[in-house]
Short mmCIF file of C-alpha atoms in Angstrom, two decimals:
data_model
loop_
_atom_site.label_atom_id
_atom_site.label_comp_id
_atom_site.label_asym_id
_atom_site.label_seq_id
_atom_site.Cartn_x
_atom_site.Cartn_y
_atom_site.Cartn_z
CA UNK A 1 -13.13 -41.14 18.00
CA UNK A 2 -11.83 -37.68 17.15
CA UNK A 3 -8.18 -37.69 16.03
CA UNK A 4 -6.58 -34.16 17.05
CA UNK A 5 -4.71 -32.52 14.75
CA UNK A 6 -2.56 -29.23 13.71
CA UNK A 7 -4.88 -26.98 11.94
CA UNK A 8 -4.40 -26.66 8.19
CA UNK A 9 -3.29 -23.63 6.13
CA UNK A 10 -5.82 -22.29 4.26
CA UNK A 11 -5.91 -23.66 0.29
CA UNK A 12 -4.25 -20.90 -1.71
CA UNK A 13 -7.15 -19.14 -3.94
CA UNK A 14 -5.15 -17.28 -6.75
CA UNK A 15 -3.00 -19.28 -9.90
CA UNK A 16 0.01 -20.93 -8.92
CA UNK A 17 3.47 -18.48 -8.92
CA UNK A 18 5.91 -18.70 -12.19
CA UNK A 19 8.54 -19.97 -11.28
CA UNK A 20 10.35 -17.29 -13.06
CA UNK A 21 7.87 -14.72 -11.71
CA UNK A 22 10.78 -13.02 -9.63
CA UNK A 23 12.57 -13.04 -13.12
CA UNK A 24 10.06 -11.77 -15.03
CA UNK A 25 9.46 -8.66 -12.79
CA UNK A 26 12.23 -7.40 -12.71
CA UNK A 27 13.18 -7.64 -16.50
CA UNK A 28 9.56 -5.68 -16.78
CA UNK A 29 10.60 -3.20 -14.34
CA UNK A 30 13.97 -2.70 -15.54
CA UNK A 31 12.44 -1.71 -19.13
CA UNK A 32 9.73 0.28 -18.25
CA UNK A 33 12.28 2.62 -16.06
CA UNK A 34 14.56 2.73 -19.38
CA UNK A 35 11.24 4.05 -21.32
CA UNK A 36 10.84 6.36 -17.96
CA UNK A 37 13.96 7.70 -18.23
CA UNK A 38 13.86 8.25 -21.96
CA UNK A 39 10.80 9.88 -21.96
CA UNK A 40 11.85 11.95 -19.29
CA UNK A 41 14.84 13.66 -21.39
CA UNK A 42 12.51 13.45 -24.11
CA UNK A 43 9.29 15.16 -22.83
CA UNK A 44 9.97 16.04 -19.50
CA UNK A 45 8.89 14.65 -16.33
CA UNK A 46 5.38 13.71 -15.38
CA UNK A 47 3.27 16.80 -14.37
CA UNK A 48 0.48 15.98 -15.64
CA UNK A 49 -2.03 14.13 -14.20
CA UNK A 50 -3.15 12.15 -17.38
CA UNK A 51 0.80 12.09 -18.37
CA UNK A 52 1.79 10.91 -15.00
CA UNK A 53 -1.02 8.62 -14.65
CA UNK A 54 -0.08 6.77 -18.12
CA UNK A 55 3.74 6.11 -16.60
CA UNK A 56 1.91 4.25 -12.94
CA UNK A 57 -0.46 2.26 -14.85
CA UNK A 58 2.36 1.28 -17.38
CA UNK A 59 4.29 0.59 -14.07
CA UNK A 60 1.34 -1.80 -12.29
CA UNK A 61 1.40 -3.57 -15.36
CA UNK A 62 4.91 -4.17 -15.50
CA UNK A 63 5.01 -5.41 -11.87
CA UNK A 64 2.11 -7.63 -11.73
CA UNK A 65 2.77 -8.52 -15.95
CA UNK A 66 1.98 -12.13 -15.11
CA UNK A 67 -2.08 -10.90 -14.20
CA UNK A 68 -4.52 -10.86 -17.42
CA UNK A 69 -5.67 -8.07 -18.95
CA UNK A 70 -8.45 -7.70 -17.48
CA UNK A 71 -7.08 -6.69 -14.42
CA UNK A 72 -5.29 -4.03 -15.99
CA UNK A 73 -8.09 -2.89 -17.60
CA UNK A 74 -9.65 -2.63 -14.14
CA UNK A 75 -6.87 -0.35 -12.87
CA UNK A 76 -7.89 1.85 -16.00
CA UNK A 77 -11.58 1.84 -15.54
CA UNK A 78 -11.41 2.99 -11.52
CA UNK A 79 -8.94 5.71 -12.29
CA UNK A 80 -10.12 7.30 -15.61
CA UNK A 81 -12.87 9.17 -13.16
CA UNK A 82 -9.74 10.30 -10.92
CA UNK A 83 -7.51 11.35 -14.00
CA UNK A 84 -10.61 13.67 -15.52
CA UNK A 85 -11.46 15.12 -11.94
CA UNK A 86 -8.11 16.15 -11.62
CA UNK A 87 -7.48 17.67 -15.20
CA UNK A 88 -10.87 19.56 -14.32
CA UNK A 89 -9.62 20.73 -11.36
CA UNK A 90 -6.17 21.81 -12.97
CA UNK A 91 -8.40 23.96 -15.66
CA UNK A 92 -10.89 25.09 -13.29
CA UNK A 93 -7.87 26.92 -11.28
CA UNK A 94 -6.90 29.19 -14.05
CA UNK A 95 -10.58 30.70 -13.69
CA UNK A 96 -10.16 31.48 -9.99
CA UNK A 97 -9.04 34.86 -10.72
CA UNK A 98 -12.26 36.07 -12.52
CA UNK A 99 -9.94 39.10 -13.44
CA UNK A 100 -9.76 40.70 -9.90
CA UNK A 101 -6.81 42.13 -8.71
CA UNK A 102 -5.23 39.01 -5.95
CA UNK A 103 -4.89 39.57 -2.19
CA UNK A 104 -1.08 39.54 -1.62
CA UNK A 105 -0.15 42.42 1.25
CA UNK A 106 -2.40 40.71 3.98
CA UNK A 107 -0.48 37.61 3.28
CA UNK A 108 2.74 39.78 3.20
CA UNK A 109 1.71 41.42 6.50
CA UNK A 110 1.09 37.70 7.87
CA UNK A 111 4.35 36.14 7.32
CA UNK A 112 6.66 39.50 8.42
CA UNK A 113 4.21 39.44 11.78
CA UNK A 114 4.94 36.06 12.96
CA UNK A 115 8.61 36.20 11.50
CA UNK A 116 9.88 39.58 10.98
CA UNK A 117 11.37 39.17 14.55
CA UNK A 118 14.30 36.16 13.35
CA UNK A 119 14.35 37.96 9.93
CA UNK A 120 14.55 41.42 10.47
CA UNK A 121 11.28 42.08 8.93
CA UNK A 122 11.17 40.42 6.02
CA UNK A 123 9.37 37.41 4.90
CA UNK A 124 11.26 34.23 4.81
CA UNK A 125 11.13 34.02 1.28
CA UNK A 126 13.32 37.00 0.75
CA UNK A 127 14.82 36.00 3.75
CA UNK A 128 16.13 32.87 2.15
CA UNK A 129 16.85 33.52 -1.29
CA UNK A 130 18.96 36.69 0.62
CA UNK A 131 20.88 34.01 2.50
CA UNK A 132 20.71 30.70 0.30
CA UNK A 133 20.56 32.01 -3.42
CA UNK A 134 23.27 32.14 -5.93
CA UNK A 135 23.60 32.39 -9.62
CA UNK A 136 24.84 29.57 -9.59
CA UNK A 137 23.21 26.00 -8.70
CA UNK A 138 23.70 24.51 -5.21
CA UNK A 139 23.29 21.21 -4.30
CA UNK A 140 20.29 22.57 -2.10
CA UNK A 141 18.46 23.48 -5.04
CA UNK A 142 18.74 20.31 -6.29
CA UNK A 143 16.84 19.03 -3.83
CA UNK A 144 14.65 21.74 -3.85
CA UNK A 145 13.70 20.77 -7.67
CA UNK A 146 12.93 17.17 -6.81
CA UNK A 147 10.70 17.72 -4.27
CA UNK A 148 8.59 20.14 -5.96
CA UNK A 149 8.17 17.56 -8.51
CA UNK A 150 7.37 14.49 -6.25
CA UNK A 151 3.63 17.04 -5.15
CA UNK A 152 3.07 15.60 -8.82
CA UNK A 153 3.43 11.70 -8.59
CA UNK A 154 3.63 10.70 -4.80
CA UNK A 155 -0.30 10.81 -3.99
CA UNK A 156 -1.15 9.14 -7.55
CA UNK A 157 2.04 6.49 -6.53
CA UNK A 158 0.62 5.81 -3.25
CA UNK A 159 -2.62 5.78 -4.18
CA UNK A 160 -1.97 3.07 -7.12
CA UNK A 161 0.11 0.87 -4.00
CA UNK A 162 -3.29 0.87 -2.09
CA UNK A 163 -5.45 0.33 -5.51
CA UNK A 164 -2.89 -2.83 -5.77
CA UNK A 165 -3.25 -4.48 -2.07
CA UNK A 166 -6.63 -2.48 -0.66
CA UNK A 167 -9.29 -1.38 -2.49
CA UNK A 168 -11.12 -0.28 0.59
CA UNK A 169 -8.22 2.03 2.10
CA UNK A 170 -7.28 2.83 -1.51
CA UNK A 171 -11.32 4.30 -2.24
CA UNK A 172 -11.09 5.68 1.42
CA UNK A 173 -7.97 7.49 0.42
CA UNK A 174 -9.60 8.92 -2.67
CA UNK A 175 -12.40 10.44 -0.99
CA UNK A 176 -10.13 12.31 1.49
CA UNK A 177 -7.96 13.98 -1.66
CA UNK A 178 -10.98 14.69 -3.28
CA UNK A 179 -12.64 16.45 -0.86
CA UNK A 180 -8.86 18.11 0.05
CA UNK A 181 -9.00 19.33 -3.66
CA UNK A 182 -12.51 20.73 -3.88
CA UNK A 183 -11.66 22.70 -0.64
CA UNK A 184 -8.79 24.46 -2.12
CA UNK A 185 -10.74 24.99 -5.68
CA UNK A 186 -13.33 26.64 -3.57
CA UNK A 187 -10.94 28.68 -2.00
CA UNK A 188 -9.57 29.95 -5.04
CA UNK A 189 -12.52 31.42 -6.35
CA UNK A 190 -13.47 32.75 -2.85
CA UNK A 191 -9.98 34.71 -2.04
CA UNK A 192 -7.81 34.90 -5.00
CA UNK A 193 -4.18 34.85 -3.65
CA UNK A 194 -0.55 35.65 -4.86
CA UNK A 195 2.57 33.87 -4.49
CA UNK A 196 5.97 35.92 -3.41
CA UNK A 197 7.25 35.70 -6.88
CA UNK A 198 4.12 37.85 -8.13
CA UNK A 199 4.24 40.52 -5.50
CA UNK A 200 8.00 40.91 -6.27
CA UNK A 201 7.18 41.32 -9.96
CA UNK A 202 4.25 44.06 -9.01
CA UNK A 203 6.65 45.89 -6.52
CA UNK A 204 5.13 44.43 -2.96
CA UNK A 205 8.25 42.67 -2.21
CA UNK A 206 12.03 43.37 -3.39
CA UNK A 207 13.24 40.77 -5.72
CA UNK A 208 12.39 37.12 -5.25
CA UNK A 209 13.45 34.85 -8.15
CA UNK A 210 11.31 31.52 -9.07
CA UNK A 211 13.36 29.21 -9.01
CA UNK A 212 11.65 25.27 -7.94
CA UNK A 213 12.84 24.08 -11.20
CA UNK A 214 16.49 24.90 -11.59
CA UNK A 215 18.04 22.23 -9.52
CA UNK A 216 17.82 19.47 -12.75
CA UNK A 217 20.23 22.05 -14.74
CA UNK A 218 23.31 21.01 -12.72
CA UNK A 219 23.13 17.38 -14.24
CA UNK A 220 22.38 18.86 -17.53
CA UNK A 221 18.76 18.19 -17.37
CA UNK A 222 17.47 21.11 -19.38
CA UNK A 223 14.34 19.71 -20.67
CA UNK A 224 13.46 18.01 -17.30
CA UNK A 225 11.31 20.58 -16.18
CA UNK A 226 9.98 21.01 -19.64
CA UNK A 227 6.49 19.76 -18.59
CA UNK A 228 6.26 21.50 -15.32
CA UNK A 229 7.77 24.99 -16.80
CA UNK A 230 5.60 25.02 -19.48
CA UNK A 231 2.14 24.29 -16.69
CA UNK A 232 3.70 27.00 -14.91
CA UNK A 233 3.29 29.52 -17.71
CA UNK A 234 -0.17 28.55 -18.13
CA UNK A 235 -1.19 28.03 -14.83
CA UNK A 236 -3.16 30.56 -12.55
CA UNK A 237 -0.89 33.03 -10.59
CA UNK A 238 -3.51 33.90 -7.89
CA UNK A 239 -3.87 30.19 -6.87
CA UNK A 240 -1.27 30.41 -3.61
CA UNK A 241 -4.02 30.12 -0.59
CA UNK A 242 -4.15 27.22 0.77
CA UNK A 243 -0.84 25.97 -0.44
CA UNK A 244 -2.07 22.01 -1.66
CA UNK A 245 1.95 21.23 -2.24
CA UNK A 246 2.12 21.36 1.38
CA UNK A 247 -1.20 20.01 2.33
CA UNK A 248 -0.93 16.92 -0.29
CA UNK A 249 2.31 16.10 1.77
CA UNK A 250 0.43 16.25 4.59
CA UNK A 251 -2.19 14.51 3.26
CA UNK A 252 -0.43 11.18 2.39
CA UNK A 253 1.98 11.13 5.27
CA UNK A 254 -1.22 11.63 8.10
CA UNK A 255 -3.08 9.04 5.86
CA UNK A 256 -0.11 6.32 5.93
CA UNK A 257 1.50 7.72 9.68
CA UNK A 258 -1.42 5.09 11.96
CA UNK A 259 -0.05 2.05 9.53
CA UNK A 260 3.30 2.47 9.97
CA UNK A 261 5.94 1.79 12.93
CA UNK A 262 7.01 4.87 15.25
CA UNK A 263 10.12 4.64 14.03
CA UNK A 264 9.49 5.62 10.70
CA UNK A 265 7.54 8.81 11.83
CA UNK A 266 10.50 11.15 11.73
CA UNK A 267 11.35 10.27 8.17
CA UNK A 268 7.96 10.68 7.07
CA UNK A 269 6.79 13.95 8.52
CA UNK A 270 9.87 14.81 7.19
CA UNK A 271 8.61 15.15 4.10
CA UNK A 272 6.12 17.85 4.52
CA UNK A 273 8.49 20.04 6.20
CA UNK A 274 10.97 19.79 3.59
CA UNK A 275 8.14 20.54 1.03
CA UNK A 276 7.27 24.02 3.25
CA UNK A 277 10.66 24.68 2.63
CA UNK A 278 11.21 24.38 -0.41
CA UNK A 279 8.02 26.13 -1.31
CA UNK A 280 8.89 28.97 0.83
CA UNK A 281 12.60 29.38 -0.36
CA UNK A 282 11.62 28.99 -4.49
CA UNK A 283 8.94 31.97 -4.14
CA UNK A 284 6.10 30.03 -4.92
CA UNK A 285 4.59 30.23 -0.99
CA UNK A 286 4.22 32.16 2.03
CA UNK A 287 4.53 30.48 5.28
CA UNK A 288 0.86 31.60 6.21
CA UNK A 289 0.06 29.73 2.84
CA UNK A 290 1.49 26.19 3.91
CA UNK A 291 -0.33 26.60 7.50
CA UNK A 292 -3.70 27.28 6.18
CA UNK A 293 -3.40 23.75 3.76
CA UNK A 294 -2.17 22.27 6.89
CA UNK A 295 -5.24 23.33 8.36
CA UNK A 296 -7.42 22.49 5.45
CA UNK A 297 -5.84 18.49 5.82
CA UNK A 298 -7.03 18.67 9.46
CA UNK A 299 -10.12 19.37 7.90
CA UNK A 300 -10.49 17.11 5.46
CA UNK A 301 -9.79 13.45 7.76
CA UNK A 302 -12.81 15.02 10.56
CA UNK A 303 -15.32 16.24 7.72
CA UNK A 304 -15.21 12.37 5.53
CA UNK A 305 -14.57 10.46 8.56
CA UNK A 306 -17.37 11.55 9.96
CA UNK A 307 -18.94 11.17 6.75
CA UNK A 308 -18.48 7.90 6.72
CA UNK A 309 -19.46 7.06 10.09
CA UNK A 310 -23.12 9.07 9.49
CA UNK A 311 -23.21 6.84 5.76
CA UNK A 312 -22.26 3.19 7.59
CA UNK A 313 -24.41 4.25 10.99
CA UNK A 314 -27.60 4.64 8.02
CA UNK A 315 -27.07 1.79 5.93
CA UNK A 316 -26.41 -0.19 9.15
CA UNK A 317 -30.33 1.49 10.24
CA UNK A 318 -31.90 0.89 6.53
CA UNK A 319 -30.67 -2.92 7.10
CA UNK A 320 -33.22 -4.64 9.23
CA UNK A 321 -31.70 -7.62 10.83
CA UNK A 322 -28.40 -7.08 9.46
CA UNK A 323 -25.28 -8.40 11.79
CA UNK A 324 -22.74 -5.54 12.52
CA UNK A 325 -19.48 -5.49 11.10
CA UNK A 326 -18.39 -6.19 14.92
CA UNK A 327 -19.52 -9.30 15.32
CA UNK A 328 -22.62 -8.78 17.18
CA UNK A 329 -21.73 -6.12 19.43
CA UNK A 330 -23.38 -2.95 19.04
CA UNK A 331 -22.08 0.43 19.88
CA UNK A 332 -18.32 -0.82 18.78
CA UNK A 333 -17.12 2.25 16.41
CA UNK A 334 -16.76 0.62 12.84
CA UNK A 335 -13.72 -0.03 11.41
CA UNK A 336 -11.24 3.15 10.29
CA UNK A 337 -10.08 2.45 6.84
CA UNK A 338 -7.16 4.95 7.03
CA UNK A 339 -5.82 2.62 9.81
CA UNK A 340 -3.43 -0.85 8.22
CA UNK A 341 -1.39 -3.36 9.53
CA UNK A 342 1.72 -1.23 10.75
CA UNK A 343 4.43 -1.48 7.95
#
């Protein structure tokens, strides 16, 4: 005789929890944001990829501390390949120039024609640094400062989150920003283009001061920016078009926005918007700038997800007798790995 019964929870497959695991967390969090902070006044803030990436792998080790090694070294050995494509990429901009002179009025001429009629014919940079800038700091340029610098950290954060709880969305999300960057590195080397802070220095545009990083000096932050300031210096001037700021805000808010509740939406395409302008208003954009990488994001999810449709549609084909990943129905469309469990 069959006895009915209440189905069973599955038999956990991982080591027991600490009991002090809650305990030991936070003590490891709480330190490594000490050594953040430190090295922050210290150095300066995280621009680098290599530099930035050495602070989020010091962080997944702090939070999961309780994991061996070996996992660690696992989160090391899948992103060394990211860190080095990224510090090529950074290098390979300063070469986009090739020593011809940048495209600047067209992009001028763009901005004034869908503009000029709400600011009297100038470009909204001017236009805001006419209405917004002082010599002194305002609590807007604060803000302006720290969301400059979070186009440095939040698509290496969020892609170490998904490295942590999906390796599958976390690969798929690595494919998209790498395709995203070699678009715009392309670009560079096809149309060279100037920010509004280089025409004003070469007489295009009456004066527009650079000013993303200024914000930190009203909590006496001098050597915040240290990092940044200095990449800025060295950095290629003609690398403006498409604007990645913008379109890596984009980027990570479009990959996230399907996995997360409605109501959240506001808040996070909030962020892109407040990138634009910021981007705009410090001189280091025109608006026609942030559209195209806008554009160039649009891009990027179509081109790989088709990609990866045409790659699983031919392994699926060079599989005889295979199952599909639908369980037995064919013609289903195969799963989206940008898509999650809404958050």
């Amino acid at each position: 005789m069959a006895v009915v019964t209440d189905p069973q929870p599955p038999a956990p497959t991982g080591p027991p929890e600490p009991s002090d695991g809650g305990r030991r967390r936070v003590v490891a969090m709480a330190a490594w944001a000490v050594a953040f902070v430190a090295g922050w006044f210290v150095i300066g803030l995280p621009t680098d990829p290599a530099y930035a990436f050495l602070w989020i792998w010091a962080a997944t080790i702090a939070w999961n501390s309780r994991r061996p090694w070996r996992s660690h070294l696992r989160f090391a050995r899948d992103w060394v390949p990211v860190v080095l494509l990224l510090a090529v990429y950074n290098l390979s901009r300063g070469f986009a120039d090739n020593g011809a002179t940048p495209h600047a009025m067209e992009l001028i001429v763009a901005d004034r024609f869908m503009f000029g009629w709400a600011t009297g014919g100038q470009v909204p940079t001017v236009w805001l640094q006419d209405h917004l800038y002082r010599p002194e700091v305002r609590w807007w340029d604060v803000v302006a400062s720290w969301v400059y610098f979070s186009h440095f950290v939040v698509a290496l954060a969020a892609a170490a989150v998904l490295w942590l709880r999906d390796r599958h969305r976390w690969a798929a999300f690595m494919r998209r920003w790498g395709f995203l960057c070699a678009s715009g590195l392309v670009t560079y080397f096809l149309y060279p283009a100037a920010p509004p802070w280089w025409a004003a220095q070469n007489g295009l545009l009456t004066e527009v001061a650079r000013i993303s990083t200024r914000g930190w000096k009203a909590f006496g932050m001098h050597g915040a920016g240290n990092l940044l300031n200095a990449g800025q210096i060295a950095s290629n001037p003609v690398a403006a078009m498409p604007s990645l700021h913008t379109a890596f805000a984009l980027f990570v808010v479009v990959f996230f926005l399907r996995s997360t509740r409605r109501r959240w939406w506001p808040l996070l395409l909030a962020y892109p918007l407040a990138m634009t302008f910021t981007l705009v208003y410090s001189g280091e954009h025109y608006v026609i700038d942030v559209l195209v990488g806008w554009a160039y994001v649009g891009l990027t999810f179509l081109v790989v997800g088709l990609g990866e449709r045409w790659w699983a549609a031919r392994r699926a084909r060079r599989t005889p007798g295979s199952e599909p990943a639908d369980g037995g129905q064919r013609g289903a469309e195969p799963a989206d790995p940008v898509a999650g469990p809404p958050a």
